[in-house]
XYZ file of C-alpha atoms in Angstrom:
648
model
C 16.806 1.644 35.341
C 14.982 2.558 32.166
C 17.296 0.601 28.729
C 16.010 4.174 27.035
C 19.130 6.611 28.224
C 21.666 8.254 27.239
C 25.174 8.485 29.593
C 27.882 11.850 28.376
C 31.127 12.008 29.862
C 32.887 15.180 29.448
C 36.427 13.348 28.339
C 37.509 9.891 25.628
C 37.011 7.646 26.432
C 34.125 7.278 29.122
C 35.928 9.691 31.477
C 36.149 12.332 33.476
C 32.495 13.790 34.047
C 29.363 12.077 33.220
C 25.761 13.077 33.393
C 22.565 10.688 32.714
C 19.174 11.370 30.594
C 17.120 8.529 30.928
C 13.386 8.064 28.721
C 12.758 8.918 26.501
C 13.927 13.629 26.689
C 14.348 16.337 24.185
C 16.674 18.729 25.425
C 16.493 22.202 23.125
C 19.928 23.807 25.210
C 21.932 21.390 26.255
C 23.702 24.735 28.430
C 21.056 24.196 30.219
C 22.027 20.674 32.528
C 24.653 20.019 34.437
C 27.674 17.197 34.754
C 26.585 14.852 37.371
C 30.304 14.906 39.503
C 31.024 19.050 38.731
C 28.170 21.281 39.309
C 30.198 23.884 37.710
C 30.412 22.669 34.619
C 28.393 22.724 31.485
C 26.776 19.984 29.328
C 27.475 22.460 25.909
C 30.804 23.482 27.287
C 33.257 19.155 27.062
C 30.807 16.110 24.939
C 33.412 13.392 24.177
C 31.757 10.868 24.349
C 28.267 8.591 24.707
C 27.398 5.732 25.395
C 23.073 4.664 24.772
C 21.710 1.627 26.714
C 20.209 -0.275 24.418
C 16.287 0.688 24.055
C 17.867 4.597 23.596
C 18.342 6.035 19.897
C 20.191 9.536 20.304
C 19.742 12.196 17.527
C 22.472 15.413 18.743
C 22.356 18.788 17.238
C 25.020 21.101 16.630
C 22.758 24.086 17.213
C 19.991 24.780 20.408
C 16.150 23.386 19.231
C 17.415 20.970 17.505
C 19.107 23.103 14.469
C 22.276 22.547 12.835
C 23.716 19.133 11.257
C 22.455 16.487 13.528
C 24.881 13.339 14.333
C 22.598 10.019 15.180
C 23.020 7.093 17.371
C 22.012 2.830 17.921
C 21.517 1.319 20.313
C 24.287 -0.124 22.469
C 26.773 2.477 21.076
C 29.074 3.565 23.124
C 31.840 5.907 21.307
C 34.671 6.721 22.918
C 36.028 9.654 21.102
C 33.362 11.966 19.217
C 36.000 13.621 17.284
C 36.196 10.681 15.182
C 33.300 10.940 14.211
C 32.365 13.858 11.471
C 30.508 17.538 12.088
C 28.143 17.543 11.044
C 28.672 20.381 8.603
C 31.814 19.534 6.994
C 33.424 16.356 5.663
C 36.371 16.882 8.704
C 35.955 14.636 11.585
C 35.604 16.032 15.296
C 31.675 16.944 16.832
C 32.644 17.060 20.113
C 31.933 19.484 21.870
C 29.817 20.783 19.131
C 26.548 19.422 20.504
C 24.160 22.222 21.381
C 20.894 20.332 21.251
C 19.347 16.139 21.146
C 16.286 14.187 21.488
C 16.729 10.483 22.899
C 14.184 8.627 21.985
C 12.307 5.117 22.665
C 12.168 3.257 19.427
C 14.009 4.300 16.411
C 12.690 6.948 14.282
C 11.055 7.499 10.805
C 14.957 9.558 10.122
C 17.192 7.428 10.531
C 17.087 4.389 8.677
C 16.919 6.242 5.604
C 19.857 4.264 3.916
C 17.405 1.380 3.879
C 15.238 -0.084 0.510
C 13.933 -1.967 1.729
C 10.469 -0.977 3.234
C 8.498 -3.142 5.451
C 4.589 -2.573 7.188
C 1.988 0.053 5.944
C 2.370 3.078 6.653
C 6.408 3.839 4.631
C 8.070 6.945 2.148
C 10.074 7.146 -0.666
C 11.802 9.906 -1.348
C 13.829 10.833 -4.568
C 16.421 13.517 -5.273
C 15.161 12.940 -9.372
C 11.770 12.715 -11.274
C 10.754 9.020 -11.717
C 11.641 7.529 -8.564
C 16.315 7.539 -8.851
C 18.477 10.261 -7.663
C 21.598 9.796 -7.679
C 22.523 9.919 -3.911
C 19.764 11.794 -2.532
C 17.045 8.971 -2.231
C 15.621 8.812 1.418
C 13.627 5.648 2.780
C 11.084 7.488 5.820
C 10.013 3.930 7.946
C 7.230 4.341 9.695
C 5.012 7.659 10.810
C 6.798 10.330 13.055
C 7.037 14.423 12.464
C 10.321 15.818 11.387
C 10.262 19.830 11.959
C 13.918 20.207 9.508
C 14.838 18.510 6.649
C 19.149 18.123 7.690
C 16.449 14.924 9.808
C 17.669 13.645 6.449
C 18.720 14.261 3.481
C 23.000 13.993 4.009
C 25.114 12.615 1.657
C 26.902 9.072 1.521
C 28.340 9.188 5.116
C 25.399 10.395 6.759
C 27.096 13.839 8.127
C 26.961 16.422 5.550
C 23.249 17.478 5.796
C 21.886 18.708 1.937
C 18.864 20.928 0.430
C 15.532 19.237 0.564
C 15.413 18.447 -2.762
C 12.693 15.828 -3.632
C 11.696 15.453 -6.922
C 9.991 11.992 -6.810
C 7.445 9.910 -4.382
C 6.222 6.808 -3.400
C 3.376 6.833 -0.636
C 3.189 3.121 1.975
C -0.487 1.529 1.905
C -1.607 2.905 4.613
C 0.723 6.203 4.800
C -0.722 10.357 4.506
C 2.033 12.476 3.942
C 2.428 16.756 4.477
C 5.811 18.763 3.241
C 6.025 21.967 4.558
C 8.298 24.466 2.733
C 9.440 25.984 5.718
C 11.362 24.867 8.946
C 8.990 23.416 11.337
C 5.959 23.195 9.875
C 5.182 26.545 8.355
C 4.505 27.622 4.854
C 2.115 25.936 2.316
C 1.546 22.317 2.799
C 1.800 19.374 0.589
C -1.066 17.169 1.474
C -0.155 13.260 0.052
C -2.482 10.237 0.135
C -1.416 6.434 0.801
C -0.275 4.939 -2.097
C 0.530 6.761 -4.366
C 3.152 6.541 -7.004
C 4.203 10.380 -8.310
C 6.982 10.101 -10.319
C 7.558 14.402 -10.457
C 6.491 16.142 -7.136
C 7.695 19.515 -9.252
C 4.021 18.390 -10.640
C 1.987 18.275 -7.167
C 4.166 21.617 -5.514
C 3.735 24.903 -7.068
C 6.704 25.388 -4.464
C 10.720 24.119 -4.978
C 11.656 24.717 -1.718
C 10.658 20.956 0.777
C 12.159 21.492 4.669
C 9.679 20.044 7.003
C 7.798 16.496 6.562
C 4.608 14.928 7.985
C 3.741 11.199 8.262
C 0.409 9.701 9.678
C -0.809 6.354 9.936
C -3.646 7.088 9.629
C -6.168 10.253 8.025
C -5.614 13.837 9.607
C -9.245 14.879 10.426
C -9.179 18.456 7.812
C -7.164 15.554 5.677
C -8.072 17.626 1.879
C -5.812 15.529 -0.403
C -3.183 18.119 -2.960
C -3.126 16.351 -6.189
C -5.742 17.128 -8.773
C -5.107 14.512 -11.411
C -5.597 10.578 -9.505
C -2.795 8.134 -8.987
C -1.579 5.563 -10.733
C -3.873 2.701 -11.692
C -3.456 0.568 -8.548
C -4.770 -3.466 -9.369
C -3.116 -4.403 -6.147
C -5.458 -2.440 -4.648
C -8.150 -3.818 -6.300
C -7.384 -7.218 -6.319
C -6.218 -6.558 -2.254
C -10.082 -6.004 -1.893
C -11.919 -8.855 -3.371
C -9.629 -10.867 -1.991
C -11.020 -10.032 1.526
C -14.390 -9.806 0.160
C -14.802 -13.227 -1.522
C -13.291 -14.753 1.926
C -16.481 -13.238 3.375
C -18.308 -15.104 0.747
C -17.707 -17.957 1.677
C -17.239 -18.159 5.043
C -21.409 -16.871 4.196
C -21.691 -20.021 1.843
C -19.539 -21.958 4.501
C -16.804 -22.734 2.371
C -14.603 -22.108 5.319
C -14.920 -22.997 9.062
C -17.167 -20.280 10.749
C -14.852 -18.232 13.779
C -16.158 -17.078 16.192
C -19.806 -14.903 16.327
C -21.856 -15.047 12.907
C -20.510 -10.942 13.045
C -16.577 -11.411 13.341
C -16.291 -12.739 10.112
C -16.802 -9.462 8.307
C -15.384 -7.280 10.495
C -12.394 -8.520 10.536
C -11.889 -8.428 6.671
C -13.822 -5.276 6.060
C -13.145 -3.160 8.729
C -10.090 -4.598 10.923
C -8.673 -1.443 12.196
C -12.348 0.060 12.408
C -14.644 2.468 9.512
C -11.389 5.072 9.971
C -8.198 2.938 8.997
C -10.914 0.730 7.383
C -8.268 -1.591 4.821
C -11.600 -2.687 2.283
C -12.631 1.408 2.085
C -9.561 2.955 2.108
C -8.504 0.951 -0.804
C -11.846 0.704 -2.278
C -11.635 4.909 -2.274
C -8.173 5.006 -3.726
C -8.815 1.945 -6.508
C -11.813 4.506 -7.212
C -9.457 7.955 -7.494
C -6.436 6.038 -9.354
C -8.711 3.959 -11.683
C -11.461 5.934 -13.408
C -9.151 8.578 -14.617
C -10.244 11.869 -13.099
C -11.617 12.324 -9.285
C -14.875 10.546 -6.917
C -16.319 14.284 -6.159
C -14.829 14.570 -2.535
C -17.734 15.589 -0.788
C -19.485 11.897 -2.431
C -16.784 9.199 -1.536
C -16.481 11.763 2.537
C -20.503 10.977 2.111
C -20.409 7.241 1.721
C -17.487 6.821 4.384
C -19.171 8.381 6.574
C -22.249 6.023 5.122
C -20.445 3.239 5.851
C -18.971 3.920 9.335
C -22.465 4.656 9.896
C -23.496 0.944 9.731
C -19.531 -0.027 10.927
C -20.753 1.480 14.733
C -24.051 -0.110 14.269
C -22.780 -4.105 13.170
C -20.376 -3.023 15.561
C -22.410 -2.716 18.666
C -24.300 -5.591 17.820
C -21.364 -7.560 17.920
C -21.474 -6.631 21.495
C -24.867 -8.534 21.775
C -26.037 -11.257 23.282
C -28.050 -13.265 22.138
C -31.540 -11.107 22.424
C -34.472 -9.171 21.333
C -32.846 -6.722 21.025
C -30.514 -7.692 19.380
C -32.497 -9.603 16.256
C -34.080 -5.773 16.331
C -31.216 -4.233 16.147
C -29.400 -6.138 13.107
C -33.018 -5.835 11.561
C -32.880 -1.905 11.957
C -29.732 -2.592 10.101
C -30.396 -4.758 6.841
C -33.356 -1.454 6.595
C -31.433 0.565 7.512
C -28.431 -0.871 4.502
C -31.331 -2.086 2.369
C -32.093 2.476 3.237
C -28.736 3.276 1.353
C -28.940 1.095 -2.575
C -29.211 4.125 -3.588
C -26.971 5.280 -2.898
C -24.072 2.999 -3.628
C -25.505 1.225 -6.175
C -27.163 4.458 -8.748
C -26.624 8.297 -9.123
C -25.273 10.749 -9.717
C -22.408 10.326 -8.207
C -21.216 7.841 -11.061
C -19.281 9.057 -13.350
C -17.891 6.224 -15.159
C -18.777 2.504 -14.642
C -15.824 1.148 -12.364
C -17.248 3.850 -9.348
C -19.695 1.854 -10.141
C -18.632 -2.008 -9.126
C -16.359 -0.898 -6.666
C -19.104 0.013 -4.442
C -21.505 -2.527 -5.700
C -19.334 -5.316 -4.828
C -18.441 -4.778 -1.295
C -21.487 -3.212 -0.567
C -24.153 -5.972 -1.858
C -21.524 -8.323 0.146
C -22.591 -6.353 3.616
C -26.592 -6.355 2.295
C -26.409 -10.192 1.798
C -24.429 -10.977 4.501
C -26.846 -8.541 7.249
C -30.221 -10.338 5.202
C -28.479 -13.706 5.531
C -27.903 -14.086 8.492
C -32.089 -13.214 10.148
C -32.659 -16.013 7.028
C -30.472 -18.627 8.820
C -29.189 -17.211 11.239
C -31.939 -15.719 13.494
C -31.845 -17.454 17.160
C -27.248 -17.039 16.796
C -29.004 -12.932 17.305
C -32.078 -13.847 19.167
C -31.784 -17.167 21.122
C -34.930 -18.287 20.131
C -35.404 -20.812 16.901
C -37.132 -18.577 14.602
C -40.422 -18.970 13.958
C -41.605 -21.139 10.744
C -43.602 -18.056 8.996
C -41.077 -15.696 10.153
C -38.132 -18.002 8.686
C -40.012 -18.392 4.932
C -40.222 -14.672 4.979
C -36.360 -13.646 5.435
C -35.415 -16.784 2.969
C -37.301 -15.018 0.585
C -35.529 -12.060 0.836
C -32.388 -13.376 0.312
C -33.538 -14.738 -2.266
C -34.424 -11.933 -3.698
C -31.739 -9.476 -2.979
C -29.342 -12.425 -4.779
C -30.837 -12.781 -7.729
C -31.424 -8.477 -7.934
C -27.731 -8.349 -7.662
C -26.228 -11.409 -9.372
C -28.267 -9.872 -12.413
C -27.248 -6.668 -11.512
C -23.116 -6.766 -11.744
C -23.241 -10.325 -13.844
C -26.268 -9.954 -16.331
C -28.972 -11.413 -17.534
C -27.550 -11.273 -21.970
C -30.584 -8.692 -21.709
C -29.621 -4.888 -22.751
C -31.339 -3.732 -19.934
C -29.807 -5.724 -17.568
C -26.084 -6.639 -19.059
C -24.522 -6.957 -16.433
C -22.307 -4.150 -14.893
C -18.547 -4.588 -16.571
C -20.334 -4.875 -19.496
C -21.220 -1.593 -19.271
C -17.895 -0.534 -18.024
C -16.590 -2.651 -21.222
C -18.237 -1.065 -23.390
C -17.931 2.969 -22.006
C -14.249 2.168 -21.909
C -13.594 1.447 -25.237
C -15.851 4.213 -27.050
C -15.661 6.226 -29.674
C -14.203 8.401 -26.872
C -12.232 6.561 -25.004
C -10.172 5.287 -27.985
C -9.719 6.747 -31.783
C -8.186 7.095 -34.792
C -5.496 9.790 -33.979
C -2.814 11.035 -37.100
C -1.769 7.579 -38.249
C -2.226 6.298 -34.674
C -5.152 4.761 -32.893
C -4.988 7.020 -29.794
C -5.937 5.722 -25.859
C -8.008 8.417 -24.116
C -8.029 6.374 -20.523
C -4.089 5.615 -20.385
C -2.113 7.469 -23.263
C -0.978 4.830 -24.506
C -0.259 5.231 -28.415
C -0.699 2.184 -30.180
C 0.885 1.866 -33.628
C -0.273 -0.958 -36.880
C -3.455 -1.137 -35.290
C -6.819 -0.294 -36.563
C -9.064 1.656 -34.681
C -11.678 -1.530 -34.315
C -7.935 -4.029 -33.264
C -6.658 -1.869 -30.843
C -10.844 -1.634 -28.883
C -10.591 -5.890 -29.034
C -7.212 -6.190 -27.478
C -8.746 -3.283 -24.959
C -11.785 -4.990 -23.765
C -10.566 -8.620 -23.838
C -7.541 -6.663 -21.276
C -10.149 -4.867 -19.515
C -12.985 -7.809 -19.422
C -10.551 -9.678 -17.325
C -9.509 -6.836 -15.029
C -12.695 -6.532 -13.893
C -14.371 -9.515 -13.865
C -11.172 -10.936 -11.732
C -12.481 -7.522 -9.660
C -16.318 -9.064 -9.338
C -15.626 -12.881 -8.127
C -17.538 -12.140 -5.230
C -20.027 -12.174 -7.020
C -20.006 -15.476 -9.222
C -20.948 -16.820 -4.973
C -23.386 -15.424 -5.008
C -25.927 -17.680 -6.017
C -24.151 -20.027 -3.550
C -26.758 -17.890 -0.744
C -30.664 -19.104 -2.588
C -32.495 -21.267 -1.153
C -32.209 -23.508 -2.751
C -28.781 -24.524 -3.272
C -28.117 -23.628 0.287
C -30.626 -26.734 0.849
C -28.835 -29.329 -1.484
C -25.590 -28.253 -0.066
C -24.848 -27.255 -3.952
C -20.862 -25.862 -3.325
C -19.696 -24.234 -5.706
C -17.233 -26.129 -8.818
C -13.939 -23.884 -8.805
C -12.598 -23.620 -12.779
C -9.429 -23.605 -14.147
C -8.827 -20.566 -16.512
C -4.666 -19.833 -16.840
C -3.863 -15.487 -16.077
C -0.373 -13.885 -17.448
C 1.320 -10.764 -16.293
C 4.219 -9.044 -17.905
C 6.091 -6.349 -17.355
C 8.157 -5.094 -19.339
C 9.352 -6.522 -24.118
C 9.489 -9.655 -24.178
C 10.280 -9.414 -28.266
C 13.075 -6.294 -26.984
C 15.229 -6.298 -29.870
C 18.759 -8.278 -28.465
C 17.110 -10.918 -27.100
C 19.041 -13.323 -25.583
C 17.596 -15.924 -23.650
C 14.921 -17.018 -21.680
C 15.515 -18.870 -18.813
C 11.717 -20.409 -16.564
C 11.436 -21.494 -13.584
C 8.549 -23.822 -13.006
C 7.409 -23.272 -9.575
C 5.709 -26.841 -9.181
C 3.138 -26.166 -5.724
C 6.790 -24.298 -4.314
C 5.856 -20.087 -3.359
C 8.191 -18.275 -3.050
C 9.717 -16.699 0.302
C 11.770 -14.496 -0.566
C 13.439 -12.107 -4.134
C 16.419 -10.534 -4.932
C 17.056 -8.038 -7.914
C 20.597 -7.150 -8.871
C 21.873 -3.880 -11.281
C 24.101 -2.280 -12.505
C 26.948 -0.235 -10.828
C 25.607 3.155 -11.870
C 22.034 1.626 -10.252
C 20.341 2.617 -14.063
C 19.521 -1.291 -15.684
C 18.570 -4.432 -13.801
C 21.109 -6.934 -14.866
C 19.928 -9.526 -12.881
C 16.973 -11.739 -10.522
C 17.430 -15.019 -8.588
C 14.259 -16.279 -6.457
C 13.876 -18.499 -3.399
C 10.871 -20.619 -2.932
C 9.818 -22.685 -0.339
C 11.957 -26.132 -1.526
C 14.429 -23.898 -2.922
C 16.634 -21.041 -4.598
C 15.757 -21.298 -8.922
C 19.306 -20.329 -10.775
C 20.394 -16.226 -10.934
C 18.197 -15.072 -13.868
C 21.275 -12.791 -15.813
C 23.332 -12.167 -14.121
C 24.858 -11.368 -10.762
C 26.371 -8.519 -9.345
C 28.251 -6.351 -6.335
C 24.855 -4.558 -5.278
C 21.595 -5.291 -5.184
C 18.749 -5.573 -3.403
C 16.869 -8.188 -0.849
C 14.069 -9.267 0.929
C 12.984 -12.617 3.133
C 9.521 -12.780 3.294
C 7.739 -14.019 6.289
C 4.814 -16.933 6.723
C 2.085 -15.712 4.704
C 3.716 -12.601 2.647
C 3.502 -12.825 -1.591
C 3.783 -9.900 -4.198
C 0.632 -8.679 -4.800
C 2.812 -6.209 -7.286
C 5.064 -6.004 -9.694
C 6.379 -1.244 -10.445
C 9.546 -0.015 -12.488
C 10.111 1.402 -16.412
C 10.973 -0.059 -18.991
C 11.562 0.446 -22.612
C 14.645 -2.534 -25.035
C 15.222 -3.756 -21.110
C 14.021 -3.495 -17.973
C 15.441 -0.279 -16.498
C 13.945 0.022 -12.952
C 11.917 -3.370 -11.367
C 10.386 -2.981 -8.050
C 8.240 -5.389 -5.695
C 5.604 -4.696 -2.836
C 4.036 -7.129 -1.147
C 0.474 -7.957 0.496
C 2.269 -6.080 3.902
C 3.854 -3.333 1.927
C 6.795 -4.272 1.594
C 8.851 -2.657 -1.243
C 11.533 -3.212 -2.846
C 13.492 -3.264 -5.394
C 16.926 -1.492 -8.149
C 17.080 0.581 -11.513
C 17.097 5.074 -13.314
C 14.860 6.562 -14.745
C 15.227 5.264 -17.466
C 11.966 3.866 -20.444
C 7.998 4.427 -19.474
C 6.760 3.178 -16.424
C 5.172 0.138 -16.021
C 2.121 -0.784 -12.914
C 1.410 -4.497 -12.414
C -0.873 -5.678 -10.463
C -1.413 -10.390 -8.568
C -3.744 -11.414 -8.642
C -5.425 -12.240 -5.582
C -9.145 -13.052 -4.088
C -9.899 -15.276 -7.050
C -7.290 -18.107 -5.685
C -4.772 -16.909 -8.303
C -1.770 -19.975 -7.814
C 1.356 -18.865 -9.431
C 3.075 -21.030 -11.617
C 5.474 -20.226 -13.350
C 7.546 -17.803 -13.467
C 9.854 -16.318 -17.471
C 12.427 -13.567 -17.802
C 13.495 -12.496 -20.808
C 17.465 -11.605 -20.935
C 19.089 -9.306 -24.078
C 22.314 -8.387 -24.415
C 23.664 -10.572 -22.872
C 23.379 -8.111 -19.750
C 20.564 -6.816 -18.889
C 16.786 -7.136 -18.258
C 14.498 -7.133 -20.658
C 10.875 -8.949 -19.768
C 9.398 -10.734 -16.389
C 6.481 -12.752 -17.493
C 4.107 -14.278 -14.286
C 1.855 -17.314 -15.773
C -1.378 -18.738 -12.674
C -4.199 -20.793 -12.312
C -6.986 -18.763 -11.614
C -10.635 -20.427 -10.160
C -13.874 -18.481 -11.508
C -17.464 -20.845 -10.902
C -19.764 -22.886 -12.774
């Protein structure tokens, strides 16, 4: 028999008549079934106790067709008296004899653990009852994909038994999450479409309707998807750094810095397109990075066109990957390389690139693929054809690769001339232009992010922004600094990159907050973070303490402990990629995101928002963590100090 089952009993303590259901099933009307031991007694007449199997998740409803209130039962749930369970529509006890429909699942539905704020994986949704990721009793956390036709499935009070109005005010979606919210039951009425990795502080700005009655959550982009939001999300630099890290791994493989695994194409495919062209991590990150960082969306048609072109490249590489070394495999790689050359103008220039940042995003990734195919022809000819490359042809391929390396290095890094200032410097010039940073009354206004600088001149503000912005974009183009090691001169001499260690500091909160009461620091000494616990006050309005757990030992508690906290213990290979929250005079709110998609935190809606990413693509090593407190009761700032590696 299946481990996914439910057994209903007509009396308390699993007695009298019984009815067993095996395997996942949806029963819209329990009156259609009779007890096994009494063919005259309808199931809906009396259900007073039940048991579920070790792989059975059960939702029961007070009305037919999965309507009305509900109650949820987990695997191995033995309930001898259903009258001890709260009713669906009040705080009175007694759900016995009120079950009219039910659904039995063989895996946990995404609406079951709605009170668990620690999100894991790539697909999840955080729904808050108030703006700014806060709520006073109406927060819901959906874990995984799934459809919810009726808001009664989720919005429950603290007893998890009384359904309430679906009053979503702010939303956060996971890295691989597509969310549709409908203003009518059963996916009717108007819908609002929200894509991956978005932080929506006030959902009313994105939806014309205040009614939210049913939702769908996807783990891949649905066909015909169109985002509902007109403005981009906050700059999500963690996507940028994640993309950098993956692309840098490809280049390191090409120059022999890491051992090759399998076929020549395997590394490229596994890193850039691990889930195929529709669910690819890197191209997905690029699209939403572009949408977020430029303050206005690239034309939707242009994005889909570029992604379709990339999907075509992916399909050709997949086909070549499956072939044995042969003349056909070689010719297919040649044709692919020619195709990529013809695509250069689409990805590296043209009218679609409104801002320099969008150009950088596609330059880095596309140039890596371009150089990869040229490198394969120049140095992996025998793996493609099965025979050594003729000397004359080999030199042609090597010379072509040398030319492409020089071209991309000149375009992206620059050569010190006005003609080729480099993509970063072009972007910096745009970022601090008079259209972006200018005087507004007695202050300096930054149109890029809406910040207002007080007590500084326009020139001082521009210099400050330029320094920070240049460092951010230099991290993004880090793989390009490795391109030179693909040149024949460096390859023939076995020259490898020489890393140069630099310091990189990122902070959140106010290090100079009033009422400062102390600073504490953890020196990691080569250890890695294996877990974090964050403490909040009883009303969940402020961050009052934090403790890091390291591979060697736990730190002391920074701030204070309370009875209200959230803790996450990391899996092997899991690390922090970003922080976000709100702060004013202290940290009102702090959330942490890891590379696996885990997301957790505490705090309330006060202060102003911040979003901070940790560098990933430059062999970043976290050296120390500083925590500032104020008024002896709150955390005011969190400062992370990294060593990062660039190359001579």
